[in-house]
mmCIF file with all atom_site columns, C-alpha atoms and ligand atoms in Angstrom:
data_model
loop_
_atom_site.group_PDB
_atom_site.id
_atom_site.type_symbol
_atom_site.label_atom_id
_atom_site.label_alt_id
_atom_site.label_comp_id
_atom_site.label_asym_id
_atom_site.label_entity_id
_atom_site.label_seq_id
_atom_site.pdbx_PDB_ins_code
_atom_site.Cartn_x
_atom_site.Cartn_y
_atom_site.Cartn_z
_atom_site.occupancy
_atom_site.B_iso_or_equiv
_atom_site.pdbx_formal_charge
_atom_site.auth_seq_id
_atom_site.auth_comp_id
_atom_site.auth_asym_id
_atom_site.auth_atom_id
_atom_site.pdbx_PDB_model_num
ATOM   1   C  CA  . UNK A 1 1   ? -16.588 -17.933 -10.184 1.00 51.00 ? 1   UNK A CA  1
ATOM   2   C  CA  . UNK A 1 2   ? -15.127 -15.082 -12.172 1.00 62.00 ? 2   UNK A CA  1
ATOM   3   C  CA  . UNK A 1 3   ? -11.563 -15.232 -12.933 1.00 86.00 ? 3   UNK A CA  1
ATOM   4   C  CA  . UNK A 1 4   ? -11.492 -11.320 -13.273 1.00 94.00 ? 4   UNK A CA  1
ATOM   5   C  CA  . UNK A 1 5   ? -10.222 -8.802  -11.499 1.00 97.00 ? 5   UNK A CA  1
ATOM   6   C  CA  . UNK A 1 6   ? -12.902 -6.480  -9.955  1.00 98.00 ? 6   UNK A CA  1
ATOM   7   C  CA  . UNK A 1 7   ? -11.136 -3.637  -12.443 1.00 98.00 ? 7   UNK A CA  1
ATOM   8   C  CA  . UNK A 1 8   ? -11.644 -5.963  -15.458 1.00 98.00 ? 8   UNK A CA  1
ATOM   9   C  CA  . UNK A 1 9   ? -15.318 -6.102  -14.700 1.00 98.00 ? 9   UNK A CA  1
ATOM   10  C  CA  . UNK A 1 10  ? -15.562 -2.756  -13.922 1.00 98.00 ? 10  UNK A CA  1
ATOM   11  C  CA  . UNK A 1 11  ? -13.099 -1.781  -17.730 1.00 98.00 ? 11  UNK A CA  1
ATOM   12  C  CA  . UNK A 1 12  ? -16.303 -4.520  -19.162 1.00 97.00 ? 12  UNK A CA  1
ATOM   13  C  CA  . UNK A 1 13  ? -19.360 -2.656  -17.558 1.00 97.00 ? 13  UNK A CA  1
ATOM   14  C  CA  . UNK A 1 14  ? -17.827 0.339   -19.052 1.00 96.00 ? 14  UNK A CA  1
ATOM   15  C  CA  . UNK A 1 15  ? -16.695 -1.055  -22.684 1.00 94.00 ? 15  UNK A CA  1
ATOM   16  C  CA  . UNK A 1 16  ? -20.284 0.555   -24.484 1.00 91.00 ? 16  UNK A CA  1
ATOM   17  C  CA  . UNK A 1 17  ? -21.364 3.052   -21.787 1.00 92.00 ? 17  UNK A CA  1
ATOM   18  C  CA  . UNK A 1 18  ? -19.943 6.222   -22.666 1.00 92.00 ? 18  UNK A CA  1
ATOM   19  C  CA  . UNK A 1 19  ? -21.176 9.551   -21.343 1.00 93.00 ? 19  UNK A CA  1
ATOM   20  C  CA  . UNK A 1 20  ? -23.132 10.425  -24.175 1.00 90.00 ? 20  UNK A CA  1
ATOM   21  C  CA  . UNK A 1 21  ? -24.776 8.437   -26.794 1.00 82.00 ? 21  UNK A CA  1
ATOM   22  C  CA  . UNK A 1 22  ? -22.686 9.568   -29.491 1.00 82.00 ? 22  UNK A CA  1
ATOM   23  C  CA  . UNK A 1 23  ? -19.231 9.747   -29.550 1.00 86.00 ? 23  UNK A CA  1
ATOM   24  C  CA  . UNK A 1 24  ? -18.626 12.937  -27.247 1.00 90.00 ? 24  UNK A CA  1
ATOM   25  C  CA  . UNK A 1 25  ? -14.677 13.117  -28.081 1.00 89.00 ? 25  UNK A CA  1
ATOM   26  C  CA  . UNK A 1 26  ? -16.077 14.306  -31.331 1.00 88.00 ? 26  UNK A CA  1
ATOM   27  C  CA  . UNK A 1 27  ? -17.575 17.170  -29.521 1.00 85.00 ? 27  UNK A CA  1
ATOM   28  C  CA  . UNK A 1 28  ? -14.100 18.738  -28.036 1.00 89.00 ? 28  UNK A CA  1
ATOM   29  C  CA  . UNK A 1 29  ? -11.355 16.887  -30.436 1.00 89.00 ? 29  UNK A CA  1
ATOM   30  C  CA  . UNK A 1 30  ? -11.141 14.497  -27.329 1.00 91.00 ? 30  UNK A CA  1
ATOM   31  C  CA  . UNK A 1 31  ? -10.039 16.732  -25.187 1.00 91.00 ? 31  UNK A CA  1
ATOM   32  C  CA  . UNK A 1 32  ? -9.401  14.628  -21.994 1.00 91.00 ? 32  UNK A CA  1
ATOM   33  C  CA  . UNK A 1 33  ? -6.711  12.584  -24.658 1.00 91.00 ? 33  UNK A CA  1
ATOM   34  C  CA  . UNK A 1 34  ? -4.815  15.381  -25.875 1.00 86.00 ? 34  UNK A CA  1
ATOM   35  C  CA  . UNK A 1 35  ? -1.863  16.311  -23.336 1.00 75.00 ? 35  UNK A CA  1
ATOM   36  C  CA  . UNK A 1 36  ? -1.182  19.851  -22.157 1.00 70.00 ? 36  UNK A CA  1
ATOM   37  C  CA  . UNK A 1 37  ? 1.384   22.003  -23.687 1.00 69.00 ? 37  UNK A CA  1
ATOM   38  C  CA  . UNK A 1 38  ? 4.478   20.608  -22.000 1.00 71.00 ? 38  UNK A CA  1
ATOM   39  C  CA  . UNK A 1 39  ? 2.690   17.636  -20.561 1.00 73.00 ? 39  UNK A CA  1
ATOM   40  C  CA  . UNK A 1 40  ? 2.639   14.331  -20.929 1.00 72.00 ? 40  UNK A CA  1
ATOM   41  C  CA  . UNK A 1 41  ? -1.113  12.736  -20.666 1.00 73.00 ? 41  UNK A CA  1
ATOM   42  C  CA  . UNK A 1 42  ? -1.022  10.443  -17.892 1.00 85.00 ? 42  UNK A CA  1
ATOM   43  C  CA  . UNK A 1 43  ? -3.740  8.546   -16.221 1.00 92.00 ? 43  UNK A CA  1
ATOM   44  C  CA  . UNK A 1 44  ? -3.808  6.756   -12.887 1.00 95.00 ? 44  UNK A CA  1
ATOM   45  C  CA  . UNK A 1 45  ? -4.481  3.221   -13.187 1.00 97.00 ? 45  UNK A CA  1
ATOM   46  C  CA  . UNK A 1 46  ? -6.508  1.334   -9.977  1.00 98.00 ? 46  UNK A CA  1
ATOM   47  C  CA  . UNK A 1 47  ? -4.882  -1.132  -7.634  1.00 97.00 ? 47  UNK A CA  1
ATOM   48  C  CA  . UNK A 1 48  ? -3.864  -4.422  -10.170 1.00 97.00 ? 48  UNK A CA  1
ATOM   49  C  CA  . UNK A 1 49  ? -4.570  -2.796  -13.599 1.00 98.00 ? 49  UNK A CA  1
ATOM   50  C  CA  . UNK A 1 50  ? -1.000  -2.372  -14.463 1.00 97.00 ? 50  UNK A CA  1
ATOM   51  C  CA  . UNK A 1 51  ? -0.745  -5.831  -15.033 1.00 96.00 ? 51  UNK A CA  1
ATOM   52  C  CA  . UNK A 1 52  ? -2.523  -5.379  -18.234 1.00 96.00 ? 52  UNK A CA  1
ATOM   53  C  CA  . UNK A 1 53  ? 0.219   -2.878  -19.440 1.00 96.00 ? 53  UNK A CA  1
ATOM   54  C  CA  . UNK A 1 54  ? 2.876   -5.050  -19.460 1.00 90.00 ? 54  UNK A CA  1
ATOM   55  C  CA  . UNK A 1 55  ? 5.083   -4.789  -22.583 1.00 88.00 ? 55  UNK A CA  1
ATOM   56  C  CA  . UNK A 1 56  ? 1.873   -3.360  -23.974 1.00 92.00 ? 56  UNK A CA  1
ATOM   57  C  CA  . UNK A 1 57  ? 3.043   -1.033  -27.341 1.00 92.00 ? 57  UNK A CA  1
ATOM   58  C  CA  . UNK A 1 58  ? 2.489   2.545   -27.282 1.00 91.00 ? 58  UNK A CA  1
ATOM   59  C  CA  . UNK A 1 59  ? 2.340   2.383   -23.221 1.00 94.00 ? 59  UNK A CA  1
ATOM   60  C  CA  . UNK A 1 60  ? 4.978   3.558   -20.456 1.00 93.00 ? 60  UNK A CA  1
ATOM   61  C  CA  . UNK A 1 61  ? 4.250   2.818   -16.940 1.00 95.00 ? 61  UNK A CA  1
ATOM   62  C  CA  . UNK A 1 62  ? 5.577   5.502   -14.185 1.00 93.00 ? 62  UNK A CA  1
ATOM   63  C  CA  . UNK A 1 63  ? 5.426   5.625   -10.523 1.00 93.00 ? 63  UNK A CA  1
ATOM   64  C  CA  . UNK A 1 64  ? 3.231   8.316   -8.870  1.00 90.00 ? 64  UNK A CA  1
ATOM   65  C  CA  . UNK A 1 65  ? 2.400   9.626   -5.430  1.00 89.00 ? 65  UNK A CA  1
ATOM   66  C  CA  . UNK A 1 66  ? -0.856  7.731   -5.243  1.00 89.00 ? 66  UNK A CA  1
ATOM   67  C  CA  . UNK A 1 67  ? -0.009  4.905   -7.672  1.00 92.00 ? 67  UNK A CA  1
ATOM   68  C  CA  . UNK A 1 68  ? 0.868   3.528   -11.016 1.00 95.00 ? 68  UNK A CA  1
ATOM   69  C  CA  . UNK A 1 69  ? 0.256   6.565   -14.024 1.00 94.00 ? 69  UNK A CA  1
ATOM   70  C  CA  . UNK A 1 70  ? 0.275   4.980   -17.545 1.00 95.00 ? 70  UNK A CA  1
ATOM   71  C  CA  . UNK A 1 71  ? 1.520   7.576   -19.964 1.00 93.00 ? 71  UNK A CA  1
ATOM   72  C  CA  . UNK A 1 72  ? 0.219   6.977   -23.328 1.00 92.00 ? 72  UNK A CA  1
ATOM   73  C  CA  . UNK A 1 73  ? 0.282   8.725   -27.002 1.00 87.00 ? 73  UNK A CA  1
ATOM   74  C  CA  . UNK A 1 74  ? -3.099  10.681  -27.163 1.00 88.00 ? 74  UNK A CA  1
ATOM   75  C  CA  . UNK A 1 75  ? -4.476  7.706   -29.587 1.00 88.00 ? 75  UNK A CA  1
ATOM   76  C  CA  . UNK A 1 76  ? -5.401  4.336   -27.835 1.00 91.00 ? 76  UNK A CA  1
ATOM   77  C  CA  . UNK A 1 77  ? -7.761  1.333   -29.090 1.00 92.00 ? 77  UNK A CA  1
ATOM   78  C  CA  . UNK A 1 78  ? -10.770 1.594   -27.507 1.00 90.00 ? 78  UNK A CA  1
ATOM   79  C  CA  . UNK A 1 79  ? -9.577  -1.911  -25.661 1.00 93.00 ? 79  UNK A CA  1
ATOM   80  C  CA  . UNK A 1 80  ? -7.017  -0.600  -24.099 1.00 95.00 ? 80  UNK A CA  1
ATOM   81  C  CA  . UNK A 1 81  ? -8.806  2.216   -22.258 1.00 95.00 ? 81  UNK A CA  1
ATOM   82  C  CA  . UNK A 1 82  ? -7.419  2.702   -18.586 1.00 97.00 ? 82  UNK A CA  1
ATOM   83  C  CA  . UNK A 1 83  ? -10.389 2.296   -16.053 1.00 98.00 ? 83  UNK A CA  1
ATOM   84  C  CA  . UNK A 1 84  ? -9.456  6.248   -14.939 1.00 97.00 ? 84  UNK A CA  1
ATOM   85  C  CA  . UNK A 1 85  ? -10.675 6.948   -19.088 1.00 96.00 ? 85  UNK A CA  1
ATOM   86  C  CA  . UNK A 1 86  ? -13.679 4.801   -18.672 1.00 96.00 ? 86  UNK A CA  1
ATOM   87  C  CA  . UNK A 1 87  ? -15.283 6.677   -16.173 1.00 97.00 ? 87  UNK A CA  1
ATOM   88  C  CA  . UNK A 1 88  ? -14.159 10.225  -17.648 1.00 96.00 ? 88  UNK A CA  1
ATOM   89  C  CA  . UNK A 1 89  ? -15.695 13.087  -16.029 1.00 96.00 ? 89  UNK A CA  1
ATOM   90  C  CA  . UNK A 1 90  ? -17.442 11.126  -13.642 1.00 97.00 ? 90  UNK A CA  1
ATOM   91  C  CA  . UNK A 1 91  ? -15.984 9.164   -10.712 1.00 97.00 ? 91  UNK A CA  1
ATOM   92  C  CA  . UNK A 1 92  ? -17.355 7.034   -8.643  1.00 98.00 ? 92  UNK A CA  1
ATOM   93  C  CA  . UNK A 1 93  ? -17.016 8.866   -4.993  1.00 97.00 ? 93  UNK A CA  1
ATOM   94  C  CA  . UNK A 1 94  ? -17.610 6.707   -1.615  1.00 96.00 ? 94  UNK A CA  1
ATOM   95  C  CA  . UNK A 1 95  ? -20.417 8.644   0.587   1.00 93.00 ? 95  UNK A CA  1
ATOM   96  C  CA  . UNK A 1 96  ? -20.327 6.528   3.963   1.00 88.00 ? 96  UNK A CA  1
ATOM   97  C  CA  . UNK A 1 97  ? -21.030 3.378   2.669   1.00 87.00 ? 97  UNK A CA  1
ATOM   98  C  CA  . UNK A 1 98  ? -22.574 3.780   -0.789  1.00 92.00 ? 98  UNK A CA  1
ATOM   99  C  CA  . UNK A 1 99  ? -20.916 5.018   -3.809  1.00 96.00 ? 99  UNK A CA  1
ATOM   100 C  CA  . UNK A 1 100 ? -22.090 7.639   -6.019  1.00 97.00 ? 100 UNK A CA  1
ATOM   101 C  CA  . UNK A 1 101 ? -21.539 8.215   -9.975  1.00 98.00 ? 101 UNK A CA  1
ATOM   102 C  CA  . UNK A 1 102 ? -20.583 12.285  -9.256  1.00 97.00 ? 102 UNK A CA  1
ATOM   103 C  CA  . UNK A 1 103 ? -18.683 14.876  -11.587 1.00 97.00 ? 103 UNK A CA  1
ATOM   104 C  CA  . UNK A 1 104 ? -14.451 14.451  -11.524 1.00 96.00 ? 104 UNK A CA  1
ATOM   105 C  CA  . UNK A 1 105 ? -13.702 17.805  -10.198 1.00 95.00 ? 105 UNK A CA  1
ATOM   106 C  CA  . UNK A 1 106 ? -10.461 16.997  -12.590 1.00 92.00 ? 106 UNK A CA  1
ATOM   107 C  CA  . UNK A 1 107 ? -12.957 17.511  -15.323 1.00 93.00 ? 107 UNK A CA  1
ATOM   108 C  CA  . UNK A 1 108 ? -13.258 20.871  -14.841 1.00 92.00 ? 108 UNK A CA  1
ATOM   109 C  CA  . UNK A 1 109 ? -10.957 22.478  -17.041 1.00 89.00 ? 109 UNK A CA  1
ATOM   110 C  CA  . UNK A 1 110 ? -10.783 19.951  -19.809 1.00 91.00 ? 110 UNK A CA  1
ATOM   111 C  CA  . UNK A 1 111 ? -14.281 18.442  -20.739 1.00 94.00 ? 111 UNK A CA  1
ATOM   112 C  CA  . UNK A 1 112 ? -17.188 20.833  -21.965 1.00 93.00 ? 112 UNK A CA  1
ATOM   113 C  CA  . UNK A 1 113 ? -20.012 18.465  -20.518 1.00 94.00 ? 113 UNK A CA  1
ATOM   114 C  CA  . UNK A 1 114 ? -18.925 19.446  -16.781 1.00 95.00 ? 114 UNK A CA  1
ATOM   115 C  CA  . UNK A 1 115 ? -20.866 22.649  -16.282 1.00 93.00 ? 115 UNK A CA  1
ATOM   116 C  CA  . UNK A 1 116 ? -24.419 20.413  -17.211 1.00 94.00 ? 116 UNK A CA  1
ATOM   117 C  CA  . UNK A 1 117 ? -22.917 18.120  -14.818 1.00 94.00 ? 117 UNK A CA  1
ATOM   118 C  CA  . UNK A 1 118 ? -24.989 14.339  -14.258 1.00 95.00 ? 118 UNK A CA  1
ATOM   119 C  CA  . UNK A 1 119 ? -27.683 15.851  -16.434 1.00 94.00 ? 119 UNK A CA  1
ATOM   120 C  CA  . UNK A 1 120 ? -25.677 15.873  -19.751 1.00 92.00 ? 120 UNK A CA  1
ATOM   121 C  CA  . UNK A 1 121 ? -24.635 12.484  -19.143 1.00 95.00 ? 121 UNK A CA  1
ATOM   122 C  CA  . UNK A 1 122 ? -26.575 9.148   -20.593 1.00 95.00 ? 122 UNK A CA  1
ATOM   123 C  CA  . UNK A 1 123 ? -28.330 6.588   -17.695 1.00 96.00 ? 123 UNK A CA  1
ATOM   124 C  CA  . UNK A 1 124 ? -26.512 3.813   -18.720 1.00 96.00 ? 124 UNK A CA  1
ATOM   125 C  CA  . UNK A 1 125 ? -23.455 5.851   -18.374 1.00 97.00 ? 125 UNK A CA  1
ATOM   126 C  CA  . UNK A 1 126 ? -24.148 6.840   -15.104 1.00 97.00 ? 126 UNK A CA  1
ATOM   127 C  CA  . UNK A 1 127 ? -25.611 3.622   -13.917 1.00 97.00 ? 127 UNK A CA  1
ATOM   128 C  CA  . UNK A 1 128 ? -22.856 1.680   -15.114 1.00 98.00 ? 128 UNK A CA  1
ATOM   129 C  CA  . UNK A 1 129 ? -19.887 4.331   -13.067 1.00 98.00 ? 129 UNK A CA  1
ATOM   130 C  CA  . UNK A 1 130 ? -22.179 3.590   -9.683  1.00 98.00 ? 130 UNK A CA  1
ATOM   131 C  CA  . UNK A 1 131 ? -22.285 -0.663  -10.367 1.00 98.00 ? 131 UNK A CA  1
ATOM   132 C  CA  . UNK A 1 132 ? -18.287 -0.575  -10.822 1.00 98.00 ? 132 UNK A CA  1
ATOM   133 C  CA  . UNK A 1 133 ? -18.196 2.401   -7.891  1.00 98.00 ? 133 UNK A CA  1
ATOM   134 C  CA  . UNK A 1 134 ? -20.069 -0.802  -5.624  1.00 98.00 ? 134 UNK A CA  1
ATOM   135 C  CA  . UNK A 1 135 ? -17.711 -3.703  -6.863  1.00 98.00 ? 135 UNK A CA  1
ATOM   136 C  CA  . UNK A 1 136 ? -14.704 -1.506  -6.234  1.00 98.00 ? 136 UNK A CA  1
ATOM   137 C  CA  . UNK A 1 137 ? -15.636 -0.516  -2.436  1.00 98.00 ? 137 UNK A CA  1
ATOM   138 C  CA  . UNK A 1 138 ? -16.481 -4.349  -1.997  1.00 97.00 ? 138 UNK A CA  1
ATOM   139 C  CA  . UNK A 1 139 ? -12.722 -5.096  -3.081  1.00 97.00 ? 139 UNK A CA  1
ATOM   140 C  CA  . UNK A 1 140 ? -10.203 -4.433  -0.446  1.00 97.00 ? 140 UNK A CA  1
ATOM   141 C  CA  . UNK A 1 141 ? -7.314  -4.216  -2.632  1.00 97.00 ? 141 UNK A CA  1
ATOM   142 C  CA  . UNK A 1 142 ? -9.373  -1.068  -4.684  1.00 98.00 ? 142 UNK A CA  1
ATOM   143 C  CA  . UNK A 1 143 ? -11.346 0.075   -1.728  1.00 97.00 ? 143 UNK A CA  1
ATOM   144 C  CA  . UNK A 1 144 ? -8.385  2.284   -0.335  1.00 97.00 ? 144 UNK A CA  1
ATOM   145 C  CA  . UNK A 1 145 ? -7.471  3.640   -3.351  1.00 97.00 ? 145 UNK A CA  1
ATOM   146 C  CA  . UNK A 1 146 ? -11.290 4.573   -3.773  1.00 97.00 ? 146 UNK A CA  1
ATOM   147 C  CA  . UNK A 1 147 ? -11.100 6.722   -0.227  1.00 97.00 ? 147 UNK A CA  1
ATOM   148 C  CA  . UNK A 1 148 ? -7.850  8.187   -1.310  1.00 96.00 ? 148 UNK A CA  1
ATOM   149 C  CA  . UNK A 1 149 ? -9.715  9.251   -4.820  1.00 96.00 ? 149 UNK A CA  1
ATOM   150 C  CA  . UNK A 1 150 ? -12.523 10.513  -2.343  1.00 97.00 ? 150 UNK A CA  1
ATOM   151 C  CA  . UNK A 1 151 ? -10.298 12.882  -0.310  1.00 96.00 ? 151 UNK A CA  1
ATOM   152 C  CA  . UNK A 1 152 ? -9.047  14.312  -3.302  1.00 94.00 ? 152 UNK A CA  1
ATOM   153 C  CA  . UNK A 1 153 ? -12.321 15.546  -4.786  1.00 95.00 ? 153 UNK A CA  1
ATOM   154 C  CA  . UNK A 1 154 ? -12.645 16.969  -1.293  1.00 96.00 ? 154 UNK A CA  1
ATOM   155 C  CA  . UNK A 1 155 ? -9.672  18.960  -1.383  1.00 95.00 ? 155 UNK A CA  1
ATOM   156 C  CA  . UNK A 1 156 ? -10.097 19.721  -5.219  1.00 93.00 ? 156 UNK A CA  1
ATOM   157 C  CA  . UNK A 1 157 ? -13.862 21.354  -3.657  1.00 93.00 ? 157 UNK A CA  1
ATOM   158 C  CA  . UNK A 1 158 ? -12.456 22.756  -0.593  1.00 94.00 ? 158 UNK A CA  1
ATOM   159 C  CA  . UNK A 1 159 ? -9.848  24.272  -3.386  1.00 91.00 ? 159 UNK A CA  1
ATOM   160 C  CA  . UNK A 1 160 ? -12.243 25.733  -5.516  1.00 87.00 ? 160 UNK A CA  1
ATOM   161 C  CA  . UNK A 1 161 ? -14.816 26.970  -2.412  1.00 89.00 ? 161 UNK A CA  1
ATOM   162 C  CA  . UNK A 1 162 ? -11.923 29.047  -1.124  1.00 89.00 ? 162 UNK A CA  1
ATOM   163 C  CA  . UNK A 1 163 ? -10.386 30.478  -4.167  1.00 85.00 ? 163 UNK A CA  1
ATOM   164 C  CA  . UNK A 1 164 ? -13.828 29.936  -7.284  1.00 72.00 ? 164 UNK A CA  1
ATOM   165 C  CA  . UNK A 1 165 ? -10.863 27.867  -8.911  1.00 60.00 ? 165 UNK A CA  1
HETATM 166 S  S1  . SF4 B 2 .   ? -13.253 15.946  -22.627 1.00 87.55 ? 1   SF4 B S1  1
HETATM 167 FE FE1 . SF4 B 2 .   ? -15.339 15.320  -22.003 1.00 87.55 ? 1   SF4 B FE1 1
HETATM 168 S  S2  . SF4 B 2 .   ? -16.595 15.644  -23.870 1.00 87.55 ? 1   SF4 B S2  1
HETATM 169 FE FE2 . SF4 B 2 .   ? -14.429 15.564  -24.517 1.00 87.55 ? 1   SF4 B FE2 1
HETATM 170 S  S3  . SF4 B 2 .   ? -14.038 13.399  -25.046 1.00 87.55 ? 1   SF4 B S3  1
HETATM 171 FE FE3 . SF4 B 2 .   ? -13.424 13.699  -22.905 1.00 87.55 ? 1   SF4 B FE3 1
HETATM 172 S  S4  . SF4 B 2 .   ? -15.266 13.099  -21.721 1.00 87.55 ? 1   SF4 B S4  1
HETATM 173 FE FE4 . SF4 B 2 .   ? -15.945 13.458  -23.829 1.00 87.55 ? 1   SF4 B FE4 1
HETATM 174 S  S1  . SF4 B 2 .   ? -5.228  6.022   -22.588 1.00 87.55 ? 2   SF4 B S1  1
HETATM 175 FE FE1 . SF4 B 2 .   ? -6.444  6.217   -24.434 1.00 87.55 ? 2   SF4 B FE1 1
HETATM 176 S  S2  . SF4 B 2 .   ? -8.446  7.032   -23.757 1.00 87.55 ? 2   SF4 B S2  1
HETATM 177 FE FE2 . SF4 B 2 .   ? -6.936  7.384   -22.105 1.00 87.55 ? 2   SF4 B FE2 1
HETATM 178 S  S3  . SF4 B 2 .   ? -6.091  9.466   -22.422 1.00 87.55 ? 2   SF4 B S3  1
HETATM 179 FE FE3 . SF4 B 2 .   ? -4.739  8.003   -23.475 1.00 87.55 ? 2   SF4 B FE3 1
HETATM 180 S  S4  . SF4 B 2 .   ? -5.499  7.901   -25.583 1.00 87.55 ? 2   SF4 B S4  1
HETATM 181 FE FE4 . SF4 B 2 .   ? -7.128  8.786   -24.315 1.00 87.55 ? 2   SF4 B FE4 1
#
């Protein structure tokens, strides 16, 4: 049996898939990496990943409403990717009781590829969000924190229905 942790599989399926075939960070200046005037860039990690942070250089670990954000410089090894940066614009959203790969309504106002939506995106990429989007609803410790991700792209649409955000 595997000795990892349903997040290091799903950081492993994700290591080479990347939205697009070539490097799409050098498309926007890797936009999802650079903070926000006055902001730090933070990303939330899934249920367990912390424990890969710890002591980890160039890292800082904070608590946050629906978890554990890891705050990091805007410049990472490609190792050390966060699941939350793996999957970057898509997310894999439960749907009853499959998962699909869909669009991070987060996305929106940072990464160019979300107007094209799925269509911009490579197979493999997409293929490879909806595999870890299965192994994470199988795994009660990251299934709750998958329905909590859910109802947040929910309110993010209802959001944006109501006001064209
Ligand atoms: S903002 Fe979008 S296009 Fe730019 S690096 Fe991030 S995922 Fe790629
Ligand atoms: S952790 Fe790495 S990939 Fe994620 S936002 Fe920071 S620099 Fe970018």
């Amino acid at each position: 049996m595997s000795s990892m942790t349903t997040v290091e599989e799903c950081r492993a399926l994700l290591d080479t898939a990347t939205p697009l075939r070539r490097d799409c960070g050098r498309l926007c200046g890797a936009a999802c990496c650079s903070p926000l005037p006055g902001e730090e860039t933070g990303m939330l990690l899934f249920p367990t990943e912390e424990a890969l942070y710890e002591n980890a250089a160039g890292f800082e670990l904070r608590p946050a409403a629906m978890g554990t954000l890891l705050i990091c410089s805007g410049a990472c090894d490609r190792a050390m990717r966060p699941l939350s940066c793996r999957l970057f614009p898509l997310l894999p959203v439960l749907r009853g009781e499959s998962v699909r790969a869909e669009m991070d309504l987060r996305a929106k106002a940072v990464c160019p590829l979300f107007r094209q939506g799925l269509s911009a995106m490579s197979a493999e990429f997409v293929s490879a969000v909806e595999a870890c989007g299965s192994l994470l609803a199988q795994d009660p410790r990251q299934r709750p924190f998958l329905e909590k991700l859910a109802e947040e792209q929910a309110e993010l649409k209802a959001l944006s229905d109501a006001f064209g955000a």
